[in-house]
């Protein structure tokens, strides 16, 4: 680790005031301290934001507001989440390890960095870490990498399960900075890499994630998060699916489908949702609807299995909801 | 996006020292630490509490697991200065009056270890999962112990130990 000064501001204005180019906000630390040890990140000033009043899980506007500093484990088990948004609870429970879920915050989870091995190794090139240096993953170890939203500059997968569930739920992030408070739909918060993979989100320098706003989503009461991975627990997704449906007389009236493990950002699948709407809640209908789930995918040398695995993951999620 | 602040963070010539008050296993210690010091290194090198083990030192193996304010924490990914004023419990703090915690006793009784290196972290994870009410089935126990790797492969016996300890604590009517 490179040396750094460390302070703990007591309120948001103080935190924003102390932020400079070269500062980093520290919440749960599970990403930041890890990447500082690897010297992938080398802030000269660390602002511990754990004392800021960005907490609370409470009803708001028919939905739920979650403070950015709430921990993953607390949100997963909260009574406002488990019944109304099971997909969110399940996505959190399927994330990381119990230790990491007890430490990591909701805001930090959404800002976690990719697990691409080249990004995490300062000894090699990476366009995300050093713009213009190249992307060894395109011809290298890319089994875990993205097949949707990729570019010639970057094929790194967005690793968050939480973000996949939140995108399916049309959640927004609330941001606070020198310019004031603003709300951004999570689906528009993340960028695809294009020619600038080092720019990952719409967050401005010094701006803080204050919280997450969940809208009322009646269909979310019947929702599920299915995560397919090499180990049963404590592993990142090969593919995952966040699915919610509203069903009336055996016919799907509304479907929400988002995918993880396949995109450079959480990937909503509107074509699948439209194909499901009006279809019967049956396996044949699911198989027809997912036919176009991976349209536009660009599989890499080691992950040609992902389009088929993605389709099957979504079918499994729907079958789970049909049972 | 233009940064509205005037100056960037000044380049640091060397290490930065911070004042820290640690509350570990009921004892309060004031220390001067490098801002980079992890809780793991501080426990082991400065406080002599070597029960907490350094396995991977990158948050992946669980050997360094402790409790901070009753929650699990990977001490290798925790800056010591950050837990100033919070309550830290290590494996040395589990036993009471010279009597092993039921989780520790169960790990012995059920042969839940071979080399023992991962055991302190296993015990800290187990006490938390029992207290949080996640010991209801083998499947749940395995899931909630999955952040602790055991290279000897004592997993079935570790699950048996967590079950036995949960039953014991239930009978005692407490989850200490």
Coordinates of C-alpha atoms in Angstrom, one line a residue, chain B residues 78-149:
Chain B
X78 CA -9.9 -3.6 7.8
X79 CA -7.7 -0.6 8.5
X80 CA -7.0 -0.6 12.2
X81 CA -7.6 3.1 12.5
X82 CA -11.2 2.7 11.1
X83 CA -12.3 0.6 14.1
X84 CA -11.1 3.1 16.6
X85 CA -13.7 3.1 19.4
X86 CA -15.5 0.1 18.1
X87 CA -15.7 -3.3 20.0
X88 CA -13.3 -5.9 18.6
X89 CA -13.6 -9.6 19.6
X90 CA -11.0 -12.1 18.6
X91 CA -10.7 -15.8 19.2
X92 CA -8.9 -15.0 22.4
X93 CA -12.1 -13.3 23.6
X94 CA -14.5 -16.2 23.2
X95 CA -13.6 -18.3 26.2
X96 CA -15.1 -17.1 29.6
X97 CA -13.5 -17.8 33.0
X98 CA -11.1 -20.3 31.4
X99 CA -14.0 -22.3 29.9
X100 CA -14.1 -22.7 26.2
X101 CA -17.0 -21.2 24.2
X102 CA -19.5 -24.0 23.2
X103 CA -18.3 -23.5 19.5
X104 CA -14.7 -24.1 20.5
X105 CA -15.6 -27.1 22.6
X106 CA -17.8 -28.5 19.7
X107 CA -14.9 -28.1 17.2
X108 CA -12.8 -30.2 19.5
X109 CA -15.5 -32.8 20.3
X110 CA -16.5 -33.2 16.6
X111 CA -13.0 -33.4 15.3
X112 CA -13.6 -30.2 13.3
X113 CA -10.0 -29.5 12.6
X114 CA -6.8 -31.1 11.4
X115 CA -4.0 -28.6 11.2
X116 CA -6.0 -26.0 13.0
X117 CA -4.8 -22.9 11.1
X118 CA -8.3 -22.0 9.8
X119 CA -10.0 -22.9 13.1
X120 CA -10.0 -19.4 14.8
X121 CA -11.7 -17.9 11.8
X122 CA -14.1 -20.8 11.6
X123 CA -15.1 -20.3 15.2
X124 CA -15.7 -16.6 14.8
X125 CA -17.9 -17.2 11.7
X126 CA -19.8 -20.0 13.6
X127 CA -20.6 -17.9 16.6
X128 CA -22.0 -15.1 14.4
X129 CA -24.1 -17.4 12.3
X130 CA -25.6 -19.1 15.4
X131 CA -26.4 -15.8 17.0
X132 CA -28.0 -14.6 13.8
X133 CA -30.2 -17.7 13.7
X134 CA -28.8 -19.3 10.6
X135 CA -28.0 -22.7 12.1
X136 CA -31.3 -24.2 11.2
X137 CA -30.1 -26.7 8.5
X138 CA -26.9 -28.2 7.2
X139 CA -27.4 -26.3 4.0
X140 CA -27.7 -23.0 5.7
X141 CA -24.7 -23.7 7.9
X142 CA -22.6 -24.6 4.9
X143 CA -23.7 -21.5 3.1
X144 CA -22.9 -19.3 6.1
X145 CA -19.5 -21.0 6.7
X146 CA -18.5 -20.7 3.0
X147 CA -16.3 -17.7 3.6
X148 CA -13.9 -19.8 5.6
X149 CA -11.6 -22.2 3.7

